[in-house]
mmCIF file of C-alpha atoms in Angstrom:
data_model
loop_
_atom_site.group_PDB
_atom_site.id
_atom_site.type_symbol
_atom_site.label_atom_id
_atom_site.label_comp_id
_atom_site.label_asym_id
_atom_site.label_seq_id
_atom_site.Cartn_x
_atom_site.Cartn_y
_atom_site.Cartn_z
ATOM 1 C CA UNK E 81 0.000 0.000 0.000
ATOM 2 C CA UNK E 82 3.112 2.533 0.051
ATOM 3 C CA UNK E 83 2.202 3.891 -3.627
ATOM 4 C CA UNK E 84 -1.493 5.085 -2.252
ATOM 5 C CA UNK E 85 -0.046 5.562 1.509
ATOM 6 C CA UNK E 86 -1.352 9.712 1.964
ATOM 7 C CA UNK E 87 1.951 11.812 1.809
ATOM 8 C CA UNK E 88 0.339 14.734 3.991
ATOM 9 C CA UNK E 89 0.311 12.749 6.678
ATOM 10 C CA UNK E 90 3.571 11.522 6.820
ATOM 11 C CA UNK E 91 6.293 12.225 8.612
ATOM 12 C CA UNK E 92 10.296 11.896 8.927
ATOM 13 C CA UNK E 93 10.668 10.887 12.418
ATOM 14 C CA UNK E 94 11.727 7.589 12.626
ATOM 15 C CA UNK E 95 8.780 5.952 14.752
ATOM 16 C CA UNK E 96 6.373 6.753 11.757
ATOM 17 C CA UNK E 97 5.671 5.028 8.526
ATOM 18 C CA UNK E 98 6.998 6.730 5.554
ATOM 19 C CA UNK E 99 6.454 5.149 1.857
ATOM 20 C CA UNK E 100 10.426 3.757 2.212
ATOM 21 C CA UNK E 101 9.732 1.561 4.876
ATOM 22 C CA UNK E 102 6.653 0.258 2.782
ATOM 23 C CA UNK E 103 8.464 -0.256 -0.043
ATOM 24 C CA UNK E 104 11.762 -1.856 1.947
ATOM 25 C CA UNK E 105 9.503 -4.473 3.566
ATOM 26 C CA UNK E 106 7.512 -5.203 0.531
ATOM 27 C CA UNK E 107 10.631 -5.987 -1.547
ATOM 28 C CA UNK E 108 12.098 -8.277 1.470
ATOM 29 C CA UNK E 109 8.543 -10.291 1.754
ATOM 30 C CA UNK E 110 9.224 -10.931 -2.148
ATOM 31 C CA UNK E 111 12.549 -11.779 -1.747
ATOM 32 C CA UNK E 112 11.645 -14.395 0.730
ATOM 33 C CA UNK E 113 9.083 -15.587 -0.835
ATOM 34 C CA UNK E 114 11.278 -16.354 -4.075
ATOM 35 C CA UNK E 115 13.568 -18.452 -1.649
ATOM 36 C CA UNK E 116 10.763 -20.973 -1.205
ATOM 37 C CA UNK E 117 12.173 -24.411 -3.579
ATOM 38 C CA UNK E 118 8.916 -25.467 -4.541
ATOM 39 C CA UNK E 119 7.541 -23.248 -7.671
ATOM 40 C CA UNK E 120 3.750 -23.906 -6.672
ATOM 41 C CA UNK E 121 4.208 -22.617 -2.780
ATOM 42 C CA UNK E 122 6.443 -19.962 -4.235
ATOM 43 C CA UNK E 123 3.995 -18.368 -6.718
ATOM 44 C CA UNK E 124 1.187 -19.341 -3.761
ATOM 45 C CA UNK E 125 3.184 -16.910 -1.425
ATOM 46 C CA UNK E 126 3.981 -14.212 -4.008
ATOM 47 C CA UNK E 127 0.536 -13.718 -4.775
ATOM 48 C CA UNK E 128 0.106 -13.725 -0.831
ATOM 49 C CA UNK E 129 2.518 -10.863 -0.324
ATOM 50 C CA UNK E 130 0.921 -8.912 -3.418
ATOM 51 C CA UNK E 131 -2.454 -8.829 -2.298
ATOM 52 C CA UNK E 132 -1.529 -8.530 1.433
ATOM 53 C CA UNK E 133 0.371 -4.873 0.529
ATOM 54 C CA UNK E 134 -2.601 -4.513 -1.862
ATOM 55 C CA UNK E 135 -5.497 -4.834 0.951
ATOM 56 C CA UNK E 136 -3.684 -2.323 3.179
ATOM 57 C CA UNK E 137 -2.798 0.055 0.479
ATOM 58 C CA UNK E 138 -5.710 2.503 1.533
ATOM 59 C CA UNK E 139 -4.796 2.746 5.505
ATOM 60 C CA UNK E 140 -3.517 6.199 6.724
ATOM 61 C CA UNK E 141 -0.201 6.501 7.528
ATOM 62 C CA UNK E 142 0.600 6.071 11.722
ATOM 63 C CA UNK E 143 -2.354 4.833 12.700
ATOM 64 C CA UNK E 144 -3.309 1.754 14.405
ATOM 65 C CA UNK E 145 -4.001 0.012 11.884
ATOM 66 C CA UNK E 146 -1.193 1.179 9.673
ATOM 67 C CA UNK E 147 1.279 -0.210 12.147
ATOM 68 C CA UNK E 148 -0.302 -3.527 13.217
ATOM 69 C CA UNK E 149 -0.474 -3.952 9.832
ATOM 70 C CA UNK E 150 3.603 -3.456 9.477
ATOM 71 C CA UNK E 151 3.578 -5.599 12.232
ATOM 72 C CA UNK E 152 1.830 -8.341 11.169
ATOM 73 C CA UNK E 153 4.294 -8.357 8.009
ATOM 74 C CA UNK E 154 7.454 -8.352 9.542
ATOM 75 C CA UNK E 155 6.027 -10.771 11.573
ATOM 76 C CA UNK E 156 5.387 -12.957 8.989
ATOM 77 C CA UNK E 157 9.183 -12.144 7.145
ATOM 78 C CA UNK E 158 10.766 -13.720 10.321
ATOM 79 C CA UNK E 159 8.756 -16.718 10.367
ATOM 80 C CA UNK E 160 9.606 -17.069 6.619
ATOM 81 C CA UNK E 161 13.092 -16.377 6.969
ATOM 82 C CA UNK E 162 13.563 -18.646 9.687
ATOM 83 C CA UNK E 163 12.013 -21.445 7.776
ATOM 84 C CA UNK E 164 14.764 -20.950 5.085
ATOM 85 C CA UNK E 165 17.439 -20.792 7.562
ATOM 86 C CA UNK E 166 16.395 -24.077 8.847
ATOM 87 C CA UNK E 167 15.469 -25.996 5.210
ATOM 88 C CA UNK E 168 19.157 -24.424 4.543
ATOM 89 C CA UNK E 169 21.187 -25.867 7.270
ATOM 90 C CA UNK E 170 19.266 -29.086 6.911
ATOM 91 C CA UNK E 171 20.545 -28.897 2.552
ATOM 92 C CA UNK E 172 24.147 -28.503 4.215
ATOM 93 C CA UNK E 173 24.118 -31.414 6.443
ATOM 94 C CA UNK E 174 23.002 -33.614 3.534
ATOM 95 C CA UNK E 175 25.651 -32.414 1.197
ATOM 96 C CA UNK E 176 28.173 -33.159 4.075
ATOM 97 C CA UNK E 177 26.794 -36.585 4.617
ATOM 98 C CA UNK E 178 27.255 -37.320 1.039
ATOM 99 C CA UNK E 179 30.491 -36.081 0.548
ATOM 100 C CA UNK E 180 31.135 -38.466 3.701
ATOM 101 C CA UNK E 181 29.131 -41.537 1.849
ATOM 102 C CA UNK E 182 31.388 -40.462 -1.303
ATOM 103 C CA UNK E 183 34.759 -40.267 0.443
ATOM 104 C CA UNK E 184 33.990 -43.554 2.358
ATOM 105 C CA UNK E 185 32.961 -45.037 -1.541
ATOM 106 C CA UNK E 186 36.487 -44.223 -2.624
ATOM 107 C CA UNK E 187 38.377 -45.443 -0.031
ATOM 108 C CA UNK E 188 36.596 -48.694 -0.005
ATOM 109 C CA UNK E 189 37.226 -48.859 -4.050
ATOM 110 C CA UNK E 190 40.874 -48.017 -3.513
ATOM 111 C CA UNK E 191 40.877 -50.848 -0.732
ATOM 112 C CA UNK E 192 39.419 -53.449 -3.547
ATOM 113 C CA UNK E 193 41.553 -52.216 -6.197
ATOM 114 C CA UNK E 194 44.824 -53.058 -4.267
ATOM 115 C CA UNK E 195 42.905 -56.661 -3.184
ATOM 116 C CA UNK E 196 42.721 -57.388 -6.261
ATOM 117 C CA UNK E 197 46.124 -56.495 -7.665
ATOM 118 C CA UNK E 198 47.054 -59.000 -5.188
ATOM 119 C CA UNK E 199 44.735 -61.498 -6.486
ATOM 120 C CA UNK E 200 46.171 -61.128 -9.961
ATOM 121 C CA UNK E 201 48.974 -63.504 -9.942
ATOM 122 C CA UNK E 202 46.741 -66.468 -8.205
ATOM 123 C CA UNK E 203 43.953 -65.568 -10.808
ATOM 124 C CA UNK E 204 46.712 -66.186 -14.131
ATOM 125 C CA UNK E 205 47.684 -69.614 -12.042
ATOM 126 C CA UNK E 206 43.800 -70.625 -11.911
ATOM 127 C CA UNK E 207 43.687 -69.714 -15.461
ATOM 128 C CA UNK E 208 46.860 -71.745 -16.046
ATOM 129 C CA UNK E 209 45.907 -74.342 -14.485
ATOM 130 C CA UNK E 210 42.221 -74.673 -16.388
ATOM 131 C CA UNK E 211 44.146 -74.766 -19.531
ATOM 132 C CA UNK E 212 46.265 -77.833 -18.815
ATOM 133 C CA UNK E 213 43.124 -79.253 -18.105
ATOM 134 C CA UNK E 214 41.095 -78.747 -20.649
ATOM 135 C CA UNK E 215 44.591 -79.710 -22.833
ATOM 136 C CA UNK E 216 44.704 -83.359 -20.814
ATOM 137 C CA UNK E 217 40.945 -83.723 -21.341
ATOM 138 C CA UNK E 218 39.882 -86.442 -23.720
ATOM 139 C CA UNK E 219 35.590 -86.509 -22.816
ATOM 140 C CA UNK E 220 34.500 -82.482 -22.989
ATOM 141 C CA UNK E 221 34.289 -80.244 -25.871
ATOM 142 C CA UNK E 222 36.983 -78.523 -25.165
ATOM 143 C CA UNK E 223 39.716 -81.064 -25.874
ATOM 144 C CA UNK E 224 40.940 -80.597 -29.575
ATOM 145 C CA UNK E 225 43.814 -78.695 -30.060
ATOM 146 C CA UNK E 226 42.096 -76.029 -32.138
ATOM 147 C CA UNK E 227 38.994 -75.597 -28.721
ATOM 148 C CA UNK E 228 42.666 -74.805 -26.757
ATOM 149 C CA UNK E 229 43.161 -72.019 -28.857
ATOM 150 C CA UNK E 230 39.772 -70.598 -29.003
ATOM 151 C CA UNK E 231 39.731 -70.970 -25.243
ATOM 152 C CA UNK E 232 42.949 -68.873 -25.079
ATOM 153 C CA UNK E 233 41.473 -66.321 -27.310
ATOM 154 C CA UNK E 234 38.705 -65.909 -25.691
ATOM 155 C CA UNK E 235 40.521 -65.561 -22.383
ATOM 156 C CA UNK E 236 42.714 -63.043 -23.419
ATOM 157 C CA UNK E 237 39.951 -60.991 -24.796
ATOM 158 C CA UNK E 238 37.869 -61.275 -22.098
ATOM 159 C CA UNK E 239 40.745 -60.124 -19.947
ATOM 160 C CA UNK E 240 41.991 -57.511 -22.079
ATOM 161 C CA UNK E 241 38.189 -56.092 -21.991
ATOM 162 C CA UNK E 242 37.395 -57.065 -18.206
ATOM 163 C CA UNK E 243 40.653 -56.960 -16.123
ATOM 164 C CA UNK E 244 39.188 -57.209 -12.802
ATOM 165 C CA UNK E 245 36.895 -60.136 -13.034
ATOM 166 C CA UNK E 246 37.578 -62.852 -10.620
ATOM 167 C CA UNK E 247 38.819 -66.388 -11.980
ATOM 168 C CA UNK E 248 35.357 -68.131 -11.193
ATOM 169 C CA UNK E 249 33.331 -65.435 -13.419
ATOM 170 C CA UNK E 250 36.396 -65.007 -15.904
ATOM 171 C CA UNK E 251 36.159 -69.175 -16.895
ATOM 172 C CA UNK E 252 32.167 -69.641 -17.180
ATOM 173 C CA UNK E 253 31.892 -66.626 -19.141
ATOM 174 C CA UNK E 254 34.975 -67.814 -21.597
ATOM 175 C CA UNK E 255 32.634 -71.296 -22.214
ATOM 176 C CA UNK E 256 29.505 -69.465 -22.220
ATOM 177 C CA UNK E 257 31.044 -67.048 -25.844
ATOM 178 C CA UNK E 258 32.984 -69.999 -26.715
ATOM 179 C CA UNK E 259 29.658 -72.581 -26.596
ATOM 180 C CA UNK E 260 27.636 -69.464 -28.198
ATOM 181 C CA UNK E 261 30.120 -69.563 -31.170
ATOM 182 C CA UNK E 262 32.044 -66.586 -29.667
ATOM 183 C CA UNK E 263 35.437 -68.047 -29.978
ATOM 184 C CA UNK E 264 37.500 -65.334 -32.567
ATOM 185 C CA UNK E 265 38.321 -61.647 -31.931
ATOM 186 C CA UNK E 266 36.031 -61.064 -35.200
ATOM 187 C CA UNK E 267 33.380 -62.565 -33.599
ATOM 188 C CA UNK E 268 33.877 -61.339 -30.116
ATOM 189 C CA UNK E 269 34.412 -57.374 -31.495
ATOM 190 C CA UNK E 270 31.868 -57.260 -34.867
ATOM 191 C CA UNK E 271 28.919 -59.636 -33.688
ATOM 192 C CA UNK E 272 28.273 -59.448 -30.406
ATOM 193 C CA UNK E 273 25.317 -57.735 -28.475
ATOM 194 C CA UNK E 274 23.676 -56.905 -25.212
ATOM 195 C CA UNK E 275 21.437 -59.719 -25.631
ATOM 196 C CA UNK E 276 24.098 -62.159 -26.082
ATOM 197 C CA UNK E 277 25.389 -61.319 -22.777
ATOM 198 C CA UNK E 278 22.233 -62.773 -20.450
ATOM 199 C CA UNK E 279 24.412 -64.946 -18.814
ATOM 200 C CA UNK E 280 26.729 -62.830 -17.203
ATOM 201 C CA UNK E 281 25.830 -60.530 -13.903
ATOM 202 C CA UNK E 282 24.433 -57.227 -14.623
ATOM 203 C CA UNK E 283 27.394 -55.000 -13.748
ATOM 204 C CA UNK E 284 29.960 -57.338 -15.552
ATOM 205 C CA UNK E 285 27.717 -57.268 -18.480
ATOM 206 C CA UNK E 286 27.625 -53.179 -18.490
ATOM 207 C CA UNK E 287 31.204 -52.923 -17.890
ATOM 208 C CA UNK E 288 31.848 -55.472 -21.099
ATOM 209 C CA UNK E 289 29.597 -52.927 -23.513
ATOM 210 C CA UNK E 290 31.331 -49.520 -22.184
ATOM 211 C CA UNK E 291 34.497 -50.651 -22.089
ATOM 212 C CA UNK E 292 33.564 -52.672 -26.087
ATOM 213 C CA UNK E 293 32.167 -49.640 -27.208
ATOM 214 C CA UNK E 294 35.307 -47.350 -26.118
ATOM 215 C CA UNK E 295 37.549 -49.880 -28.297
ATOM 216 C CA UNK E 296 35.408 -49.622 -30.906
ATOM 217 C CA UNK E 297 35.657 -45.370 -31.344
#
């Protein structure tokens, strides 16, 4: 109401309501109320604010009701600022508990990462070891000379493309391509899909495509 507020009644001591108080408050409700997150409440408490100023607009200056009215809206700009002060500090101790989740994430990745570095020379034994026994078998399809080398191709692939696997995963997954026809570089790099690769666990499977794809560009 400062635009309509009657300037022969106002005065410049500084208990009495002149039109730059009115406008000063009016422009801090609005600024509050564009604080709130959610765009509905925040238009809701715009429109608020506007016709709030609006109702009063015709009250005399220093009366009463003039200054219950000021009151009443500073008042209401405390509550409102206090609620943001609080939603604030509550956004801040979230963003520190994730950084702490994110830090702790790292740490326990790094932790892995040098576990399995350590694992790596058992793992090529394993693998070693597999080999010579597919070479001495004479009953499973792996047993000709030529399955040896597919197996081999395979494995290096599949190593090349997944270096952290573990041993277990890394040899059912090298019969799984091999038994799907799988067994060449061609094959492995040109023909095969996401569909093909419903035998493997989900996070293996989307670590094959990126790191596939990345080769591929």
């Amino acid at each position: 109401f400062a635009h309509t507020l009657r300037p022969k009644i106002m005065q410049s001591h500084a208990n009495e309501i002149t039109r730059q108080t009115i406008l000063h408050l009016y422009k801090r409700c609005l600024k509050s109320a564009n604080r709130i997150p959610s765009i509905e409440q925040r238009l809701m408490y715009q429109e608020y604010v506007q016709e709030g100023f609006r109702r009063k607009r015709d009250l005399w200056a220093n009366t009463p009701q003039a200054l219950a009215a000021i009151s009443d809206a500073q008042e209401q700009l405390e509550r409102m600022n206090y609620y943001h002060s609080i939603r604030e500090m509550k956004r801040e101790e979230e963003r520190k508990k994730n950084q702490s989740h994110f830090i702790e994430q790292q740490e326990k990745a790094w932790g892995e990462n040098q576990t399995k570095e350590e694992e790596t020379s058992e793992t090529e034994n394993q693998m070693y070891n597999e080999e010579q026994k597919i070479e001495k078998s004479s009953h499973t399809t792996f047993c000709a000379p030529s399955e040896k080398e597919k197996f081999n191709i395979v494995s290096k692939w599949l190593t090349s493309t997944l270096p952290h696997l573990h041993n277990d995963d890394h040899i059912v997954y090298t019969k799984h391509f091999i038994q799907d026809g799988f067994d060449s570089i061609a094959m492995l790099e040109e023909e095969l899909m996401e569909e093909d690769l419903s035998f493997m666990k989900k996070a293996h499977r989307r670590a094959l495509l990126k790191n596939k794809n990345k080769g591929t560009h």
